[in-house]
Amino acid sequence: MSSVAAQRTLRPVRHLAWRTAAAGNIAVVVPGAAVAVTIAAQDGRPVVAGVVALTALLVAALVVVPALRIRTRLEPGGITTFWTSRIGSTTLSKDQVRRAVVRTIYNSDGVSTNRHLFLLDEQDRTLLRMSDRWWTDEQLLGVAHHFTVTLESQNQPVHLAEVRRTARRQLRWAERHRFTAVALLVVGTFAACCAFAALVTAAL
């Protein structure tokens, strides 16, 4: 790959989906927060109004910033990803990656699929994972070839349970521990809703 190509920046072509998702999350939180802040301010409770406003701003930032900043930069020594899997940037050098695997995995509906690129280390653990939900197939292959390692392509769709059985270490924690992850999500969502409801109630 040429030095020009090695330094190019990839952006998800489906970034509008991120922004749509962000807008949906904000639409759920902001109107209620705005009403609560207004009422609390009018009733002379600036502390409550401030807490509610700060909470709404934090939620908005958590969904908006990744939507606007996500990208992957191909560099001569590896790649730097921005807001793809964690806050901020992460650099992955070429000597860390031993092989690459492209899998087609069924989504939770059991009908639709997405192709996933796994960049693996010498212990077969995932260093970086990208999906054609946000990236084109050409971009996925471009990242894989950028590392000049063995690329294994599995075009036959498989269910996540099959990947969990054959390549468990390559999956995310939530995918390896599905029931625990769902339970934590339910509890966390319920706790967040209760906390926000308490703030709104206090403002009223």
PDB file of C-alpha atoms in Angstrom:
ATOM      1  CA  MET A   1       0.000   0.000   0.000  1.00  0.00           C
ATOM      2  CA  SER A   2       1.392   3.424  -0.846  1.00  0.00           C
ATOM      3  CA  SER A   3       2.387   5.943   1.794  1.00  0.00           C
ATOM      4  CA  VAL A   4      -0.458   8.194   0.643  1.00  0.00           C
ATOM      5  CA  ALA A   5      -3.036   5.437   1.151  1.00  0.00           C
ATOM      6  CA  ALA A   6      -1.380   4.427   4.426  1.00  0.00           C
ATOM      7  CA  GLN A   7      -2.083   7.858   5.887  1.00  0.00           C
ATOM      8  CA  ARG A   8      -5.638   8.308   4.722  1.00  0.00           C
ATOM      9  CA  THR A   9      -8.562   8.782   7.070  1.00  0.00           C
ATOM     10  CA  LEU A  10     -11.630   6.546   6.863  1.00  0.00           C
ATOM     11  CA  ARG A  11     -14.997   7.837   7.966  1.00  0.00           C
ATOM     12  CA  PRO A  12     -18.124   5.734   8.338  1.00  0.00           C
ATOM     13  CA  VAL A  13     -20.323   6.275   5.300  1.00  0.00           C
ATOM     14  CA  ARG A  14     -23.369   5.564   7.453  1.00  0.00           C
ATOM     15  CA  HIS A  15     -22.552   8.328   9.924  1.00  0.00           C
ATOM     16  CA  LEU A  16     -26.082   9.656   9.486  1.00  0.00           C
ATOM     17  CA  ALA A  17     -27.318   6.529  11.259  1.00  0.00           C
ATOM     18  CA  TRP A  18     -25.162   7.493  14.246  1.00  0.00           C
ATOM     19  CA  ARG A  19     -26.563  11.005  14.207  1.00  0.00           C
ATOM     20  CA  THR A  20     -30.108   9.702  13.883  1.00  0.00           C
ATOM     21  CA  ALA A  21     -29.563   7.408  16.857  1.00  0.00           C
ATOM     22  CA  ALA A  22     -28.061  10.300  18.805  1.00  0.00           C
ATOM     23  CA  ALA A  23     -31.013  12.528  17.968  1.00  0.00           C
ATOM     24  CA  GLY A  24     -33.409   9.833  19.142  1.00  0.00           C
ATOM     25  CA  ASN A  25     -31.663   9.481  22.491  1.00  0.00           C
ATOM     26  CA  ILE A  26     -31.557  13.224  23.004  1.00  0.00           C
ATOM     27  CA  ALA A  27     -35.239  13.594  22.093  1.00  0.00           C
ATOM     28  CA  VAL A  28     -36.116  11.269  24.957  1.00  0.00           C
ATOM     29  CA  VAL A  29     -34.127  13.151  27.605  1.00  0.00           C
ATOM     30  CA  VAL A  30     -33.912  16.827  26.687  1.00  0.00           C
ATOM     31  CA  PRO A  31     -37.626  17.844  26.640  1.00  0.00           C
ATOM     32  CA  GLY A  32     -38.285  16.438  30.101  1.00  0.00           C
ATOM     33  CA  ALA A  33     -35.084  17.932  31.424  1.00  0.00           C
ATOM     34  CA  ALA A  34     -35.943  21.345  29.971  1.00  0.00           C
ATOM     35  CA  VAL A  35     -39.339  21.346  31.670  1.00  0.00           C
ATOM     36  CA  ALA A  36     -37.822  20.251  34.983  1.00  0.00           C
ATOM     37  CA  VAL A  37     -35.113  22.917  34.820  1.00  0.00           C
ATOM     38  CA  THR A  38     -37.640  25.650  34.011  1.00  0.00           C
ATOM     39  CA  ILE A  39     -39.974  24.701  36.844  1.00  0.00           C
ATOM     40  CA  ALA A  40     -37.138  24.352  39.364  1.00  0.00           C
ATOM     41  CA  ALA A  41     -35.678  27.717  38.370  1.00  0.00           C
ATOM     42  CA  GLN A  42     -39.057  29.435  38.659  1.00  0.00           C
ATOM     43  CA  ASP A  43     -39.580  27.892  42.103  1.00  0.00           C
ATOM     44  CA  GLY A  44     -36.224  29.222  43.294  1.00  0.00           C
ATOM     45  CA  ARG A  45     -34.373  25.895  43.437  1.00  0.00           C
ATOM     46  CA  PRO A  46     -31.206  26.558  41.414  1.00  0.00           C
ATOM     47  CA  VAL A  47     -29.344  23.493  42.749  1.00  0.00           C
ATOM     48  CA  VAL A  48     -31.997  21.093  41.476  1.00  0.00           C
ATOM     49  CA  ALA A  49     -32.181  22.956  38.165  1.00  0.00           C
ATOM     50  CA  GLY A  50     -28.411  22.789  37.816  1.00  0.00           C
ATOM     51  CA  VAL A  51     -28.238  19.062  38.557  1.00  0.00           C
ATOM     52  CA  VAL A  52     -30.976  18.257  36.044  1.00  0.00           C
ATOM     53  CA  ALA A  53     -29.373  20.462  33.373  1.00  0.00           C
ATOM     54  CA  LEU A  54     -25.947  18.931  33.961  1.00  0.00           C
ATOM     55  CA  THR A  55     -27.376  15.411  33.728  1.00  0.00           C
ATOM     56  CA  ALA A  56     -29.103  16.216  30.435  1.00  0.00           C
ATOM     57  CA  LEU A  57     -25.911  17.763  29.022  1.00  0.00           C
ATOM     58  CA  LEU A  58     -23.854  14.703  29.994  1.00  0.00           C
ATOM     59  CA  VAL A  59     -26.325  12.352  28.321  1.00  0.00           C
ATOM     60  CA  ALA A  60     -26.332  14.507  25.193  1.00  0.00           C
ATOM     61  CA  ALA A  61     -22.528  14.590  25.105  1.00  0.00           C
ATOM     62  CA  LEU A  62     -22.270  10.807  25.495  1.00  0.00           C
ATOM     63  CA  VAL A  63     -24.311  10.204  22.343  1.00  0.00           C
ATOM     64  CA  VAL A  64     -23.381  13.231  20.228  1.00  0.00           C
ATOM     65  CA  VAL A  65     -19.593  13.308  20.540  1.00  0.00           C
ATOM     66  CA  PRO A  66     -18.994   9.747  19.265  1.00  0.00           C
ATOM     67  CA  ALA A  67     -21.437  10.334  16.423  1.00  0.00           C
ATOM     68  CA  LEU A  68     -19.481  13.329  15.205  1.00  0.00           C
ATOM     69  CA  ARG A  69     -15.928  12.178  15.928  1.00  0.00           C
ATOM     70  CA  ILE A  70     -15.777   8.513  14.890  1.00  0.00           C
ATOM     71  CA  ARG A  71     -13.089   7.787  12.290  1.00  0.00           C
ATOM     72  CA  THR A  72     -10.095   5.567  11.576  1.00  0.00           C
ATOM     73  CA  ARG A  73      -6.758   6.880  10.358  1.00  0.00           C
ATOM     74  CA  LEU A  74      -4.406   4.562   8.467  1.00  0.00           C
ATOM     75  CA  GLU A  75      -0.779   5.356   9.235  1.00  0.00           C
ATOM     76  CA  PRO A  76       2.549   3.830   8.106  1.00  0.00           C
ATOM     77  CA  GLY A  77       3.061   2.076  11.447  1.00  0.00           C
ATOM     78  CA  GLY A  78      -0.523   0.998  12.065  1.00  0.00           C
ATOM     79  CA  ILE A  79      -3.823   2.781  12.642  1.00  0.00           C
ATOM     80  CA  THR A  80      -5.350   5.251  15.058  1.00  0.00           C
ATOM     81  CA  THR A  81      -9.055   4.965  15.795  1.00  0.00           C
ATOM     82  CA  PHE A  82     -11.173   7.773  17.199  1.00  0.00           C
ATOM     83  CA  TRP A  83     -14.282   7.017  19.265  1.00  0.00           C
ATOM     84  CA  THR A  84     -14.788   3.610  17.650  1.00  0.00           C
ATOM     85  CA  SER A  85     -14.697   1.390  20.716  1.00  0.00           C
ATOM     86  CA  ARG A  86     -13.662   3.666  23.578  1.00  0.00           C
ATOM     87  CA  ILE A  87     -13.464   7.320  24.559  1.00  0.00           C
ATOM     88  CA  GLY A  88     -10.922   9.334  22.612  1.00  0.00           C
ATOM     89  CA  SER A  89      -8.254   7.818  20.379  1.00  0.00           C
ATOM     90  CA  THR A  90      -6.488   4.469  20.387  1.00  0.00           C
ATOM     91  CA  THR A  91      -3.383   3.533  18.392  1.00  0.00           C
ATOM     92  CA  LEU A  92      -2.811   0.003  17.133  1.00  0.00           C
ATOM     93  CA  SER A  93       0.640  -0.778  15.723  1.00  0.00           C
ATOM     94  CA  LYS A  94       1.280  -3.301  12.977  1.00  0.00           C
ATOM     95  CA  ASP A  95       3.487  -5.502  15.133  1.00  0.00           C
ATOM     96  CA  GLN A  96       0.601  -6.127  17.533  1.00  0.00           C
ATOM     97  CA  VAL A  97      -1.589  -7.780  14.891  1.00  0.00           C
ATOM     98  CA  ARG A  98      -0.924 -11.385  13.884  1.00  0.00           C
ATOM     99  CA  ARG A  99      -3.908 -12.154  11.677  1.00  0.00           C
ATOM    100  CA  ALA A 100      -7.253 -10.821  10.511  1.00  0.00           C
ATOM    101  CA  VAL A 101     -10.623 -12.534  10.201  1.00  0.00           C
ATOM    102  CA  VAL A 102     -13.732 -11.323   8.382  1.00  0.00           C
ATOM    103  CA  ARG A 103     -16.928 -13.029   9.542  1.00  0.00           C
ATOM    104  CA  THR A 104     -20.542 -12.652   8.489  1.00  0.00           C
ATOM    105  CA  ILE A 105     -22.642 -12.880  11.652  1.00  0.00           C
ATOM    106  CA  TYR A 106     -26.409 -12.997  11.996  1.00  0.00           C
ATOM    107  CA  ASN A 107     -27.944 -10.163  13.990  1.00  0.00           C
ATOM    108  CA  SER A 108     -30.242 -10.802  16.928  1.00  0.00           C
ATOM    109  CA  ASP A 109     -33.262 -11.079  14.600  1.00  0.00           C
ATOM    110  CA  GLY A 110     -31.726 -14.204  13.069  1.00  0.00           C
ATOM    111  CA  VAL A 111     -32.341 -12.936   9.522  1.00  0.00           C
ATOM    112  CA  SER A 112     -30.182  -9.911   8.726  1.00  0.00           C
ATOM    113  CA  THR A 113     -26.397 -10.077   8.872  1.00  0.00           C
ATOM    114  CA  ASN A 114     -23.366  -7.847   9.246  1.00  0.00           C
ATOM    115  CA  ARG A 115     -19.780  -8.488   8.234  1.00  0.00           C
ATOM    116  CA  HIS A 116     -17.231  -7.988  11.009  1.00  0.00           C
ATOM    117  CA  LEU A 117     -13.492  -7.508  10.789  1.00  0.00           C
ATOM    118  CA  PHE A 118     -11.473  -8.909  13.699  1.00  0.00           C
ATOM    119  CA  LEU A 119      -7.820  -7.907  14.080  1.00  0.00           C
ATOM    120  CA  LEU A 120      -6.245 -10.500  16.379  1.00  0.00           C
ATOM    121  CA  ASP A 121      -3.065 -10.671  18.442  1.00  0.00           C
ATOM    122  CA  GLU A 122      -0.775 -13.683  18.892  1.00  0.00           C
ATOM    123  CA  GLN A 123      -3.105 -15.090  21.565  1.00  0.00           C
ATOM    124  CA  ASP A 124      -6.092 -14.794  19.221  1.00  0.00           C
ATOM    125  CA  ARG A 125      -7.667 -11.974  21.197  1.00  0.00           C
ATOM    126  CA  THR A 126      -9.446  -9.142  19.419  1.00  0.00           C
ATOM    127  CA  LEU A 127      -7.481  -5.900  19.246  1.00  0.00           C
ATOM    128  CA  LEU A 128      -9.908  -4.104  16.959  1.00  0.00           C
ATOM    129  CA  ARG A 129     -13.317  -4.951  15.575  1.00  0.00           C
ATOM    130  CA  MET A 130     -15.160  -3.131  12.819  1.00  0.00           C
ATOM    131  CA  SER A 131     -18.558  -3.824  11.276  1.00  0.00           C
ATOM    132  CA  ASP A 132     -20.136  -3.051   7.923  1.00  0.00           C
ATOM    133  CA  ARG A 133     -23.004  -1.564   9.851  1.00  0.00           C
ATOM    134  CA  TRP A 134     -20.980   1.666   9.750  1.00  0.00           C
ATOM    135  CA  TRP A 135     -18.093   0.889   7.387  1.00  0.00           C
ATOM    136  CA  THR A 136     -18.146  -0.319   3.785  1.00  0.00           C
ATOM    137  CA  ASP A 137     -16.804  -3.736   2.909  1.00  0.00           C
ATOM    138  CA  GLU A 138     -14.033  -1.995   0.993  1.00  0.00           C
ATOM    139  CA  GLN A 139     -13.020  -0.094   4.112  1.00  0.00           C
ATOM    140  CA  LEU A 140     -12.978  -3.272   6.196  1.00  0.00           C
ATOM    141  CA  LEU A 141     -10.749  -5.031   3.690  1.00  0.00           C
ATOM    142  CA  GLY A 142      -8.585  -1.919   3.366  1.00  0.00           C
ATOM    143  CA  VAL A 143      -7.886  -1.951   7.105  1.00  0.00           C
ATOM    144  CA  ALA A 144      -7.157  -5.692   7.045  1.00  0.00           C
ATOM    145  CA  HIS A 145      -4.724  -5.410   4.120  1.00  0.00           C
ATOM    146  CA  HIS A 146      -3.073  -2.385   5.702  1.00  0.00           C
ATOM    147  CA  PHE A 147      -1.596  -4.694   8.360  1.00  0.00           C
ATOM    148  CA  THR A 148      -0.170  -7.105   5.740  1.00  0.00           C
ATOM    149  CA  VAL A 149      -1.131 -10.168   7.784  1.00  0.00           C
ATOM    150  CA  THR A 150      -2.962 -13.357   6.899  1.00  0.00           C
ATOM    151  CA  LEU A 151      -6.611 -12.606   6.146  1.00  0.00           C
ATOM    152  CA  GLU A 152      -9.229 -15.297   6.663  1.00  0.00           C
ATOM    153  CA  SER A 153     -12.609 -14.555   5.116  1.00  0.00           C
ATOM    154  CA  GLN A 154     -15.680 -16.494   6.269  1.00  0.00           C
ATOM    155  CA  ASN A 155     -18.533 -15.539   3.975  1.00  0.00           C
ATOM    156  CA  GLN A 156     -21.014 -18.175   5.170  1.00  0.00           C
ATOM    157  CA  PRO A 157     -23.221 -16.463   7.802  1.00  0.00           C
ATOM    158  CA  VAL A 158     -23.012 -17.886  11.308  1.00  0.00           C
ATOM    159  CA  HIS A 159     -24.965 -17.233  14.468  1.00  0.00           C
ATOM    160  CA  LEU A 160     -23.296 -15.550  17.402  1.00  0.00           C
ATOM    161  CA  ALA A 161     -23.705 -18.765  19.398  1.00  0.00           C
ATOM    162  CA  GLU A 162     -21.449 -20.535  16.899  1.00  0.00           C
ATOM    163  CA  VAL A 163     -18.767 -17.860  17.217  1.00  0.00           C
ATOM    164  CA  ARG A 164     -19.142 -18.050  20.989  1.00  0.00           C
ATOM    165  CA  ARG A 165     -18.433 -21.787  20.785  1.00  0.00           C
ATOM    166  CA  THR A 166     -15.525 -21.707  18.329  1.00  0.00           C
ATOM    167  CA  ALA A 167     -13.865 -18.316  18.948  1.00  0.00           C
ATOM    168  CA  ARG A 168     -15.124 -17.149  22.320  1.00  0.00           C
ATOM    169  CA  ARG A 169     -12.056 -15.070  23.161  1.00  0.00           C
ATOM    170  CA  GLN A 170     -12.588 -12.902  20.097  1.00  0.00           C
ATOM    171  CA  LEU A 171     -15.986 -11.632  21.251  1.00  0.00           C
ATOM    172  CA  ARG A 172     -16.835  -8.731  23.490  1.00  0.00           C
ATOM    173  CA  TRP A 173     -17.534  -9.366  27.154  1.00  0.00           C
ATOM    174  CA  ALA A 174     -21.265  -8.719  26.648  1.00  0.00           C
ATOM    175  CA  GLU A 175     -21.363 -11.268  23.819  1.00  0.00           C
ATOM    176  CA  ARG A 176     -19.524 -13.887  25.865  1.00  0.00           C
ATOM    177  CA  HIS A 177     -21.797 -13.370  28.898  1.00  0.00           C
ATOM    178  CA  ARG A 178     -25.107 -12.613  27.245  1.00  0.00           C
ATOM    179  CA  PHE A 179     -27.490 -13.196  30.164  1.00  0.00           C
ATOM    180  CA  THR A 180     -25.334 -11.311  32.664  1.00  0.00           C
ATOM    181  CA  ALA A 181     -25.022  -8.399  30.238  1.00  0.00           C
ATOM    182  CA  VAL A 182     -28.791  -8.241  29.694  1.00  0.00           C
ATOM    183  CA  ALA A 183     -29.429  -8.337  33.443  1.00  0.00           C
ATOM    184  CA  LEU A 184     -26.937  -5.525  34.055  1.00  0.00           C
ATOM    185  CA  LEU A 185     -28.473  -3.482  31.235  1.00  0.00           C
ATOM    186  CA  VAL A 186     -31.979  -3.871  32.673  1.00  0.00           C
ATOM    187  CA  VAL A 187     -30.845  -2.961  36.187  1.00  0.00           C
ATOM    188  CA  GLY A 188     -28.758  -0.029  34.973  1.00  0.00           C
ATOM    189  CA  THR A 189     -31.557   1.339  32.793  1.00  0.00           C
ATOM    190  CA  PHE A 190     -34.061   1.009  35.627  1.00  0.00           C
ATOM    191  CA  ALA A 191     -31.701   2.761  38.047  1.00  0.00           C
ATOM    192  CA  ALA A 192     -31.056   5.580  35.558  1.00  0.00           C
ATOM    193  CA  CYS A 193     -34.786   6.047  34.950  1.00  0.00           C
ATOM    194  CA  CYS A 194     -35.468   6.119  38.678  1.00  0.00           C
ATOM    195  CA  ALA A 195     -32.699   8.657  39.254  1.00  0.00           C
ATOM    196  CA  PHE A 196     -33.940  10.899  36.488  1.00  0.00           C
ATOM    197  CA  ALA A 197     -37.534  10.564  37.671  1.00  0.00           C
ATOM    198  CA  ALA A 198     -36.406  11.553  41.165  1.00  0.00           C
ATOM    199  CA  LEU A 199     -34.703  14.662  39.784  1.00  0.00           C
ATOM    200  CA  VAL A 200     -37.795  15.621  37.825  1.00  0.00           C
ATOM    201  CA  THR A 201     -40.032  14.991  40.841  1.00  0.00           C
ATOM    202  CA  ALA A 202     -37.771  17.122  43.006  1.00  0.00           C
ATOM    203  CA  ALA A 203     -38.010  19.911  40.451  1.00  0.00           C
ATOM    204  CA  LEU A 204     -41.794  19.707  40.516  1.00  0.00           C
TER     205      LEU A 204
END
